[in-house]
Each structure stands twice: as C-alpha cells, then as structure tokens.
Amino acid sequence: MTELSSAVFNEKDGFKPAFTSTEDSPTKIGDQDVEVLQQSEGTTTAKKAFLLLIKAFVGTGVLFLPKAFSNGGLIFSMIVLSVVASVTAVAMLLLVKVRLQVPGDFEDIAYKIYGKPLKIIVMSSITISQMGFCCAYFIFVAQNLYDLTHSLSNCTVDIPVIYFILLQLVVYMPFSLIRKIKAFSYTALLADVFILIGIVYILYRDIEKLATIGTGTIQLFNSKDYPLFIGTALFSYEGIGLVLPVVNSMKEPKRFPAVLASVIVVVTVVFVSVGAISYAAFGDVTETIVLLNMPVGHSMTIAVQFFYVFAILLTLPLMLFPAIDILESGLFGRKSGRGSKMVKWQKNLFRVLLCLSLSMIAWGGASNLDNFVALIGGFGCIPLLFIYPAMFHYKVVATKRLYRIGNLVFIGFGFIVMVFVTYISIKSWSTAAVVNHCTAH
C-alpha cells in the first residue's frame, strides 16, 4: 500500500497546496520517493521503476492480510487477491494510457477532462484515503505498544489503548508543523528494512508452527465475513498514486507495462504467501495484526514489534502531509503564513487539531481494526483504483464501443463493490475489546 501524495514538492518550499497546481507544476508523487523522482525525471531505468513500485505496494499493510484471509477463507482469499491484483493492473494501465493523451497528475487530469467538480471529488478521495491510512496506523502502533507493555512487564502493567493512541501525538503534532519534509525521505529505506525483517520473521514462525503443531482451524470460504477481505485486499493494493510519477520519470516509458506486470506478480506472491501461510498456521485465532500471534515475550517478537512501531512513527507524518495540504488549500486558499503570523498560527492550530481528530477517530476504531481497514479499502481506495481511471479512459481514449462498454462495466463494478464493502464493514462493526494476551493465555 502506498501513501498517495496530491501535494507538489520542491526543494525550496517543501509541499505546496495541490489546489494551486498547474500544468507546469513539479512532479507530484508519494511520500518517500518524492526527492528521488524529482531529481531523476526522465532518467529512471526500468529496474529503478520496479523497485519504486515494489516499495509502493509492500508496506505494513501486509500484516493485516492473515486476518483478512481468516475473514475470507483460504481458497476464496487466494482467488480474490489474484483477481484484485489483475484488475488493479488493468486500472493502472488505463490511467497510463490517459496520461499519454492528457499531461498532468491525478487531480490535474480530472480537472482537464471533467472540470473542477471532479477535481474536488478526486482530491476528497485522496484526503479520505490518506487520513484513513493514518488512523489505521495510529491503531496499529497503539495495539503493538499495548502488547509490548504486557510482554515487558509480565502482565503487571495494563494501560488502556487510548493512552497509547494519545501518546503518539507527542511525535505527530510537532512533525505536522514542519513544512519542509526532505529529511523524512531518508527514513523510507529503514522502514523497508524493518518490514522485510518482519515478513521473514513471520514466515519463519508460521512454517515452524506448521511443521511442529500443524494447521489451525481454517475455512475455505467464510460466508459471514468475506466482504471484509475484499476491503483489506483493496487497501493492500492501493498503489495507484505512484503510477503516473513513475511513468513520467522513466527513461523508456514504453517499458512500464512490463515493469508493472512484474511488480504485480511479485507483490501478489508475497501477499498470498504471508496471508495464506499465516492463516493456515493460526487458523481462527489469527489476530488482526499477525505480529500479535508471534511468541509472547520472545526477544525477536519484541524487536520486530519495536521495528514496526518505530517505522510508522517516522512515516505516518508523511502520509498526513497530502491531506493537510489539500485541506489547508480549501480552508485558507492562497493565504500564506510567510506574510502573516496570524495565518501561520491558524494553520498550525489546524494541523494540531487535525492530528487530535485523527487520534479520536482511531480510538473509535481501535477494537475493530480489520473492519476499519476494510472500510478504508472500500470507501477510500476503490474510487482511486477503479472508478476514476475508467472515467478518464472513457472520455479520452475509448473510441471503440467495446472499450466504452468495458469502461462503464469497470465504473459500475467499482461503485457496487464500494457500496457493498462499505455497508458490510459498518454493519458488522462490533464492540470487541482489544486482544489482551495476559487474559487470553
């Protein structure tokens, strides 16, 4: 999963509000790769593009997949994940074909084809998805810290999750006030290393359990909760925000389809491996965050949990930047804090209040992280993945009737899935408590 950036980045000003972007605006892309692509516009090799897209897809969201497989069932989840991967690849290629006809980035293309209303809708989707990612990772960090506290204290300390959510504000609030985030990009490599270590450790423990104890209690199809899997799968594949910037930066853009096909295959193998093997190992007791299924109190488990917590603490502010810029542009317009201290402090207050608001939303979803992730995938990611690319392609590229019908089917399919997954995610919301290993074992 990538964090889609709708803001413009440059060396002097950092991120500039997307509402003021023009055709001549600098390249707009996801968080950690902003500087990389800015400096290598038109020179990125196919190999580099492959690595950038891998980084866009494989993130901490992979840890939600084992529970998602539990929600969907083993066979159903493997099939649907493959279908989502294929449909995602098609949607990305549709967007690339539109880009060849209409220069610009996601919201710029929307504006040029359909006008300002759709541009605002697209940017609203970006904002919702970005803030949803932030809330999900608020919960992720809080639940890991909650579990770590129990492990390190031998269950003598039991601090409510809300305090761990609020504790993160000590990091996020100051970071949200920073306008220049160039230095944050260097945390990306460290985060990737942590994620890789975590995936390897999880697979090691999964295989160890399967070899010594056997499989857990599994279902091939879970007729009750399968819509939650669909939402989480879409959450995991939301990498479309990096497609146009990568294409724009490539030395040989014509090689992008082959690069994308390779990326989708590799990512799907990783996702299916982690999801299926972990679910097979733990069955119906698979946690929403699979790290919580690892041996409690084991030094490596604790280390990996700390790695993930540290990585998210440093990267979540990057996820929040696009949403901040879009919302600030809507609230303050062209008013700048450079010429007015009042405007500057109004913007600072807005950023602090936004962080606080996200923490409250995260608190509300803390006991239902799998539902929360599915809701973000359904309501926030589907329009960006399926609906908008097909709408663009219908208007610009699809001259043949068959293509136009295909676009309409794509749009209709995306809308139906969005409504269905969103409805089920909300309907199946429960008031279950956050897992407590001290009372569970």
Coordinates of C-alpha atoms in Angstrom, one line a residue:
M1 CA 0.0 0.0 0.0
T2 CA 1.3 3.4 -0.9
E3 CA 0.5 6.8 0.6
L4 CA -0.8 8.9 -2.3
S5 CA 0.5 12.4 -2.3
S6 CA -1.5 15.1 -4.0
A7 CA 0.8 17.9 -3.0
V8 CA 3.6 19.5 -5.0
F9 CA 7.1 19.1 -3.7
N10 CA 10.1 21.2 -4.4
E11 CA 13.5 21.8 -2.7
K12 CA 12.7 25.4 -1.6
D13 CA 9.1 25.2 -0.3
G14 CA 8.6 21.5 0.6
F15 CA 5.0 20.6 -0.2
K16 CA 2.8 23.2 -1.9
P17 CA -1.0 23.0 -1.9
A18 CA -2.4 21.0 -4.7
F19 CA -5.2 23.4 -5.4
T20 CA -2.7 25.9 -6.7
S21 CA -1.0 23.4 -9.0
T22 CA -0.8 24.0 -12.8
E23 CA 0.4 22.1 -15.8
D24 CA 3.9 23.4 -15.1
S25 CA 3.9 22.1 -11.5
P26 CA 6.7 19.8 -10.4
T27 CA 6.1 16.1 -10.3
K28 CA 3.7 15.1 -7.5
I29 CA 4.2 11.6 -6.0
G30 CA 4.1 9.5 -2.9
D31 CA 6.0 10.3 0.3
Q32 CA 9.4 8.7 0.4
D33 CA 10.1 8.8 -3.3
V34 CA 9.4 12.5 -3.9
E35 CA 13.0 13.6 -4.0
V36 CA 14.2 10.5 -5.9
L37 CA 11.9 11.0 -8.8
Q38 CA 12.3 14.8 -8.8
Q39 CA 16.0 14.5 -9.3
S40 CA 15.7 11.7 -11.9
E41 CA 12.9 12.9 -14.1
G42 CA 13.2 11.2 -17.5
T43 CA 16.2 9.1 -16.4
T44 CA 14.6 6.4 -14.2
T45 CA 15.5 2.9 -15.5
A46 CA 13.1 0.0 -15.7
K47 CA 14.9 -1.6 -12.7
K48 CA 14.5 1.5 -10.6
A49 CA 10.9 1.9 -11.6
F50 CA 10.3 -1.8 -10.5
L51 CA 11.9 -1.1 -7.1
L52 CA 9.9 2.1 -6.6
L53 CA 6.6 0.3 -7.3
I54 CA 7.5 -2.6 -5.0
K55 CA 8.1 -0.1 -2.2
A56 CA 4.7 1.5 -3.0
F57 CA 2.8 -1.8 -2.6
V58 CA 4.7 -3.7 0.1
G59 CA 4.3 -1.9 3.4
T60 CA 2.9 -2.5 6.9
G61 CA -0.5 -3.3 5.3
V62 CA 0.8 -6.8 4.6
L63 CA 0.5 -7.6 8.3
F64 CA -3.3 -7.2 8.0
L65 CA -3.6 -9.9 5.3
P66 CA -3.5 -13.1 7.6
K67 CA -6.6 -11.8 9.5
A68 CA -8.1 -10.8 6.1
F69 CA -7.6 -14.4 4.9
S70 CA -9.4 -15.6 8.1
N71 CA -12.3 -13.2 7.2
G72 CA -12.5 -14.5 3.6
G73 CA -11.4 -18.1 3.9
L74 CA -8.3 -19.7 2.4
I75 CA -9.3 -20.6 -1.2
F76 CA -11.7 -17.6 -1.6
S77 CA -9.0 -15.2 -0.4
M78 CA -6.3 -16.5 -2.7
I79 CA -8.6 -16.3 -5.7
V80 CA -10.0 -12.8 -4.9
L81 CA -6.5 -11.5 -4.1
S82 CA -5.3 -12.6 -7.6
V83 CA -8.4 -11.1 -9.2
V84 CA -7.9 -7.8 -7.3
A85 CA -4.2 -7.8 -8.5
S86 CA -5.3 -8.3 -12.1
V87 CA -8.0 -5.6 -12.0
T88 CA -5.6 -3.2 -10.3
A89 CA -3.0 -3.7 -13.1
V90 CA -5.7 -3.0 -15.7
A91 CA -6.8 0.1 -13.9
M92 CA -3.2 1.4 -13.7
L93 CA -2.7 0.8 -17.4
L94 CA -5.9 2.7 -18.2
L95 CA -4.6 5.6 -16.3
V96 CA -1.2 5.4 -18.1
K97 CA -3.0 5.5 -21.5
V98 CA -4.9 8.6 -20.4
R99 CA -1.7 10.2 -19.2
L100 CA -0.3 9.8 -22.7
Q101 CA -3.1 12.0 -24.0
V102 CA -3.6 14.4 -21.1
P103 CA -0.5 15.6 -19.3
G104 CA -0.6 16.1 -15.6
D105 CA -1.2 14.2 -12.4
F106 CA -4.3 12.6 -11.0
E107 CA -6.3 15.7 -10.0
D108 CA -4.9 17.7 -12.9
I109 CA -6.3 15.1 -15.4
A110 CA -9.6 15.1 -13.6
Y111 CA -9.8 18.9 -13.9
K112 CA -8.9 18.9 -17.6
I113 CA -11.4 16.2 -18.6
Y114 CA -14.4 16.8 -16.3
G115 CA -13.7 20.2 -14.7
K116 CA -13.3 21.5 -11.1
P117 CA -16.2 19.4 -9.5
L118 CA -14.5 16.1 -10.3
K119 CA -11.1 17.5 -9.3
I120 CA -12.5 18.3 -5.9
I121 CA -14.1 14.8 -5.7
V122 CA -10.8 13.2 -6.6
M123 CA -8.9 15.2 -4.1
S124 CA -11.6 14.4 -1.5
S125 CA -11.0 10.7 -2.1
I126 CA -7.2 11.2 -1.7
T127 CA -7.8 13.1 1.5
I128 CA -10.1 10.4 2.9
S129 CA -7.8 7.6 2.0
Q130 CA -4.8 9.3 3.4
M131 CA -6.5 10.1 6.7
G132 CA -7.8 6.6 6.8
F133 CA -4.3 5.2 6.4
C134 CA -3.1 7.5 9.3
C135 CA -6.0 6.3 11.6
A136 CA -5.3 2.7 10.8
Y137 CA -1.6 3.1 11.7
F138 CA -2.5 5.0 14.8
I139 CA -4.3 1.9 15.9
F140 CA -1.5 -0.4 14.7
V141 CA 1.1 1.4 16.8
A142 CA -1.2 1.6 19.8
Q143 CA -2.0 -2.2 19.7
N144 CA 1.6 -3.1 19.4
L145 CA 2.6 -0.9 22.2
Y146 CA -0.2 -2.3 24.3
D147 CA 1.0 -5.8 23.7
L148 CA 4.7 -4.8 24.2
T149 CA 3.8 -3.3 27.6
H150 CA 2.2 -6.6 28.7
S151 CA 5.2 -8.6 27.4
L152 CA 7.9 -6.4 29.1
S153 CA 6.0 -6.1 32.4
N154 CA 5.0 -9.8 32.6
C155 CA 1.4 -8.6 32.6
T156 CA 1.8 -6.4 35.7
V157 CA 1.0 -3.3 33.8
D158 CA -2.3 -2.8 31.9
I159 CA -2.5 0.6 30.2
P160 CA -5.7 1.3 28.1
V161 CA -5.1 1.6 24.4
I162 CA -6.4 5.2 24.3
Y163 CA -3.3 6.3 26.1
F164 CA -1.0 4.7 23.6
I165 CA -3.0 6.5 20.8
L166 CA -2.7 9.8 22.5
L167 CA 1.0 9.2 23.3
Q168 CA 1.7 9.2 19.6
L169 CA 0.5 12.8 19.3
V170 CA 3.8 13.7 21.1
V171 CA 5.5 12.7 17.8
Y172 CA 2.9 13.6 15.2
M173 CA 1.9 17.0 16.4
P174 CA 5.4 18.6 16.1
F175 CA 6.0 16.8 12.8
S176 CA 2.8 18.1 11.4
L177 CA 4.0 21.7 11.8
I178 CA 7.0 21.0 9.6
R179 CA 6.7 22.5 6.1
K180 CA 9.9 21.0 4.7
I181 CA 10.0 17.3 4.9
K182 CA 13.0 16.5 2.8
A183 CA 14.8 14.8 5.7
F184 CA 11.9 12.4 6.3
S185 CA 12.5 10.7 3.0
Y186 CA 15.7 9.1 4.4
T187 CA 13.6 7.1 6.9
A188 CA 12.0 5.2 4.0
L189 CA 14.9 2.8 3.5
L190 CA 15.0 2.0 7.2
A191 CA 11.2 1.3 7.2
D192 CA 11.6 -1.0 4.2
V193 CA 14.3 -3.0 6.1
F194 CA 12.1 -3.3 9.1
I195 CA 9.2 -4.5 7.0
L196 CA 11.4 -7.1 5.3
I197 CA 12.7 -8.3 8.7
G198 CA 9.2 -8.6 9.9
I199 CA 7.9 -10.6 6.9
V200 CA 10.8 -13.0 7.1
Y201 CA 10.3 -13.5 10.9
I202 CA 6.5 -14.0 10.4
L203 CA 7.0 -16.6 7.7
Y204 CA 9.7 -18.4 9.8
R205 CA 7.4 -18.7 12.8
D206 CA 4.5 -19.7 10.5
I207 CA 6.5 -22.6 9.0
E208 CA 7.8 -23.6 12.4
K209 CA 4.3 -23.9 13.7
L210 CA 3.0 -25.8 10.7
A211 CA 6.0 -28.2 10.9
T212 CA 5.6 -28.9 14.6
I213 CA 1.9 -28.5 15.5
G214 CA 0.1 -28.5 12.2
T215 CA -2.5 -26.2 10.8
G216 CA -5.0 -24.3 12.8
T217 CA -8.8 -24.4 12.3
I218 CA -9.3 -22.9 8.8
Q219 CA -12.2 -22.3 6.4
L220 CA -12.0 -22.4 2.6
F221 CA -14.8 -19.8 2.4
N222 CA -16.1 -17.6 5.2
S223 CA -19.6 -16.8 4.2
K224 CA -20.1 -14.4 7.1
D225 CA -17.1 -12.0 6.9
Y226 CA -15.8 -12.4 3.3
P227 CA -16.6 -8.7 2.3
L228 CA -14.0 -7.6 4.9
F229 CA -11.4 -9.5 3.0
I230 CA -12.3 -7.6 -0.2
G231 CA -11.8 -4.3 1.5
T232 CA -8.5 -5.3 3.0
A233 CA -7.2 -6.6 -0.3
L234 CA -8.1 -3.2 -1.9
F235 CA -6.3 -1.5 0.9
S236 CA -3.2 -3.5 0.3
Y237 CA -3.1 -2.8 -3.5
E238 CA -3.7 0.9 -3.3
G239 CA -0.5 1.8 -5.1
I240 CA -2.1 3.7 -8.0
G241 CA -0.8 7.1 -6.7
L242 CA 2.7 6.3 -7.7
V243 CA 1.9 5.2 -11.2
L244 CA 1.9 8.5 -13.1
P245 CA 5.1 9.8 -11.4
V246 CA 7.0 6.6 -12.1
V247 CA 5.9 6.7 -15.8
N248 CA 6.8 10.4 -16.0
S249 CA 10.2 9.7 -14.6
M250 CA 11.1 6.7 -16.8
K251 CA 13.8 6.8 -19.5
E252 CA 11.7 4.4 -21.5
P253 CA 8.0 4.8 -20.6
K254 CA 7.0 2.1 -23.1
R255 CA 8.5 -0.5 -20.8
F256 CA 6.2 0.4 -18.0
P257 CA 3.5 -2.3 -18.7
A258 CA 6.2 -5.0 -18.5
V259 CA 7.5 -3.4 -15.3
L260 CA 4.0 -3.2 -13.8
A261 CA 3.2 -6.9 -14.7
S262 CA 6.4 -8.0 -12.9
V263 CA 5.6 -5.9 -9.8
I264 CA 2.0 -7.2 -9.6
V265 CA 3.3 -10.8 -9.8
V266 CA 5.9 -10.4 -7.1
V267 CA 3.6 -8.4 -4.8
T268 CA 0.8 -11.0 -5.2
V269 CA 3.2 -13.8 -4.4
V270 CA 4.3 -12.0 -1.2
F271 CA 0.8 -11.1 -0.2
V272 CA -0.6 -14.6 -0.8
S273 CA 2.4 -16.2 0.9
V274 CA 2.1 -14.1 4.1
G275 CA -1.7 -14.3 4.2
A276 CA -2.2 -17.9 3.4
I277 CA 0.7 -19.4 5.3
S278 CA 0.0 -17.3 8.4
Y279 CA -3.8 -18.1 8.3
A280 CA -3.0 -21.8 7.8
A281 CA -0.7 -21.7 10.8
F282 CA -3.0 -19.9 13.3
G283 CA -6.5 -20.5 11.8
D284 CA -9.4 -19.0 13.6
V285 CA -7.2 -17.4 16.3
T286 CA -5.4 -15.2 13.8
E287 CA -5.1 -11.7 15.1
T288 CA -5.8 -8.5 13.1
I289 CA -2.1 -7.7 13.3
V290 CA -0.4 -11.1 12.8
L291 CA 2.6 -10.0 14.9
L292 CA 0.3 -10.5 17.9
N293 CA 0.3 -14.2 17.1
M294 CA 4.0 -14.5 17.5
P295 CA 5.5 -16.0 20.7
V296 CA 4.7 -13.6 23.5
G297 CA 7.7 -12.2 25.3
H298 CA 10.2 -13.7 22.8
S299 CA 13.1 -11.3 22.2
M300 CA 12.7 -11.4 18.4
T301 CA 9.0 -10.8 18.6
I302 CA 9.6 -7.7 20.8
A303 CA 12.3 -6.5 18.5
V304 CA 10.1 -6.8 15.3
Q305 CA 7.2 -5.0 17.1
F306 CA 9.5 -2.2 18.0
F307 CA 10.8 -2.0 14.4
Y308 CA 7.3 -1.6 13.0
V309 CA 6.3 0.9 15.7
F310 CA 9.4 3.0 15.0
A311 CA 9.0 2.8 11.2
I312 CA 5.4 4.0 11.4
L313 CA 6.1 6.8 13.9
L314 CA 8.5 8.2 11.4
T315 CA 6.5 7.6 8.2
L316 CA 2.9 8.5 9.4
P317 CA 3.6 12.3 9.2
L318 CA 4.5 11.8 5.5
M319 CA 1.1 10.1 5.0
L320 CA -0.6 13.1 6.6
F321 CA 1.1 15.8 4.5
P322 CA -1.1 15.4 1.4
A323 CA -4.3 15.6 3.4
I324 CA -3.0 18.6 5.3
D325 CA -2.1 20.4 2.1
I326 CA -5.5 19.7 0.4
L327 CA -7.5 20.7 3.5
E328 CA -5.4 23.8 4.1
S329 CA -5.8 24.9 0.5
G330 CA -9.6 24.6 0.9
L331 CA -9.7 26.4 4.2
F332 CA -7.1 29.1 3.7
G333 CA -6.9 29.5 -0.1
R334 CA -3.8 31.4 -1.2
K335 CA -3.2 32.9 2.3
S336 CA 0.4 32.3 3.3
G337 CA 1.9 32.2 6.7
R338 CA 5.1 33.8 5.4
G339 CA 3.5 37.2 5.3
S340 CA 1.2 36.9 8.3
K341 CA 2.0 35.4 11.7
M342 CA -1.8 35.1 12.3
V343 CA -2.3 32.9 9.3
K344 CA 0.8 30.9 10.2
W345 CA -0.6 30.1 13.7
Q346 CA -4.0 29.5 12.4
K347 CA -2.6 26.9 10.1
N348 CA -0.5 25.4 13.0
L349 CA -3.6 25.2 15.1
F350 CA -5.5 23.5 12.3
R351 CA -2.7 20.9 11.9
V352 CA -2.7 20.2 15.6
L353 CA -6.4 19.8 15.7
L354 CA -6.3 17.5 12.7
C355 CA -3.9 15.2 14.5
L356 CA -6.1 15.2 17.6
S357 CA -9.2 14.5 15.5
L358 CA -7.5 11.5 13.8
S359 CA -6.5 10.1 17.1
M360 CA -10.1 10.3 18.3
I361 CA -11.3 8.5 15.1
A362 CA -8.6 5.9 15.7
W363 CA -9.8 5.4 19.2
G364 CA -13.3 4.7 17.9
G365 CA -11.9 2.1 15.5
A366 CA -9.3 0.5 17.8
S367 CA -11.4 -2.6 18.7
N368 CA -12.3 -3.2 15.0
L369 CA -9.1 -2.7 13.1
D370 CA -10.0 -5.3 10.4
N371 CA -13.3 -3.6 9.8
F372 CA -11.6 -0.2 9.8
V373 CA -9.1 -1.3 7.2
A374 CA -11.8 -2.8 5.1
L375 CA -13.8 0.4 5.3
I376 CA -10.8 2.5 4.1
G377 CA -10.3 0.0 1.3
G378 CA -13.9 0.0 0.3
F379 CA -14.8 3.7 0.6
G380 CA -11.4 5.4 0.2
C381 CA -9.4 3.2 -2.2
I382 CA -11.9 1.8 -4.7
P383 CA -12.7 5.2 -6.4
L384 CA -9.0 5.9 -6.9
L385 CA -8.3 2.3 -8.1
F386 CA -11.3 1.6 -10.4
I387 CA -13.8 4.4 -10.9
Y388 CA -11.7 7.5 -11.7
P389 CA -9.3 5.7 -14.1
A390 CA -12.2 4.2 -16.0
M391 CA -14.0 7.5 -16.2
F392 CA -10.9 9.2 -17.6
H393 CA -10.3 6.4 -20.1
Y394 CA -14.0 6.5 -21.2
K395 CA -13.8 10.2 -22.1
V396 CA -10.3 10.4 -23.6
V397 CA -9.1 7.1 -25.0
A398 CA -12.1 4.7 -25.5
T399 CA -13.2 5.4 -29.1
K400 CA -14.4 1.9 -29.8
R401 CA -17.8 0.8 -28.5
L402 CA -16.4 -2.3 -26.8
Y403 CA -13.9 -0.2 -24.9
R404 CA -16.5 2.2 -23.8
I405 CA -18.7 -0.6 -22.6
G406 CA -15.7 -2.0 -20.7
N407 CA -15.1 1.3 -19.0
L408 CA -18.8 1.5 -18.0
V409 CA -18.6 -2.0 -16.6
F410 CA -15.5 -1.1 -14.7
I411 CA -17.2 2.0 -13.2
G412 CA -20.3 0.1 -12.3
F413 CA -18.3 -2.8 -10.8
G414 CA -16.2 -0.3 -8.7
F415 CA -19.3 1.5 -7.5
I416 CA -21.2 -1.7 -6.5
V417 CA -18.1 -3.1 -4.7
M418 CA -17.5 0.2 -2.9
V419 CA -21.1 0.4 -1.6
F420 CA -21.2 -3.3 -0.7
V421 CA -17.9 -3.4 1.2
T422 CA -18.6 -0.1 3.0
Y423 CA -22.0 -1.3 4.0
I424 CA -20.8 -4.7 5.3
S425 CA -17.8 -3.1 7.1
I426 CA -20.1 -0.8 9.0
K427 CA -22.9 -3.3 9.6
S428 CA -20.5 -5.9 11.0
W429 CA -18.9 -3.4 13.4
S430 CA -18.7 -4.9 16.9
T431 CA -17.6 -3.6 20.3
A432 CA -15.0 -6.3 20.9
A433 CA -12.1 -5.4 23.2
V434 CA -8.6 -5.2 22.0
V435 CA -6.9 -8.5 22.5
N436 CA -5.2 -9.0 25.9
H437 CA -2.6 -11.8 25.9
C438 CA -2.5 -11.7 29.7
T439 CA -6.1 -12.8 29.9
A440 CA -6.2 -14.8 26.7
H441 CA -3.5 -17.3 27.7

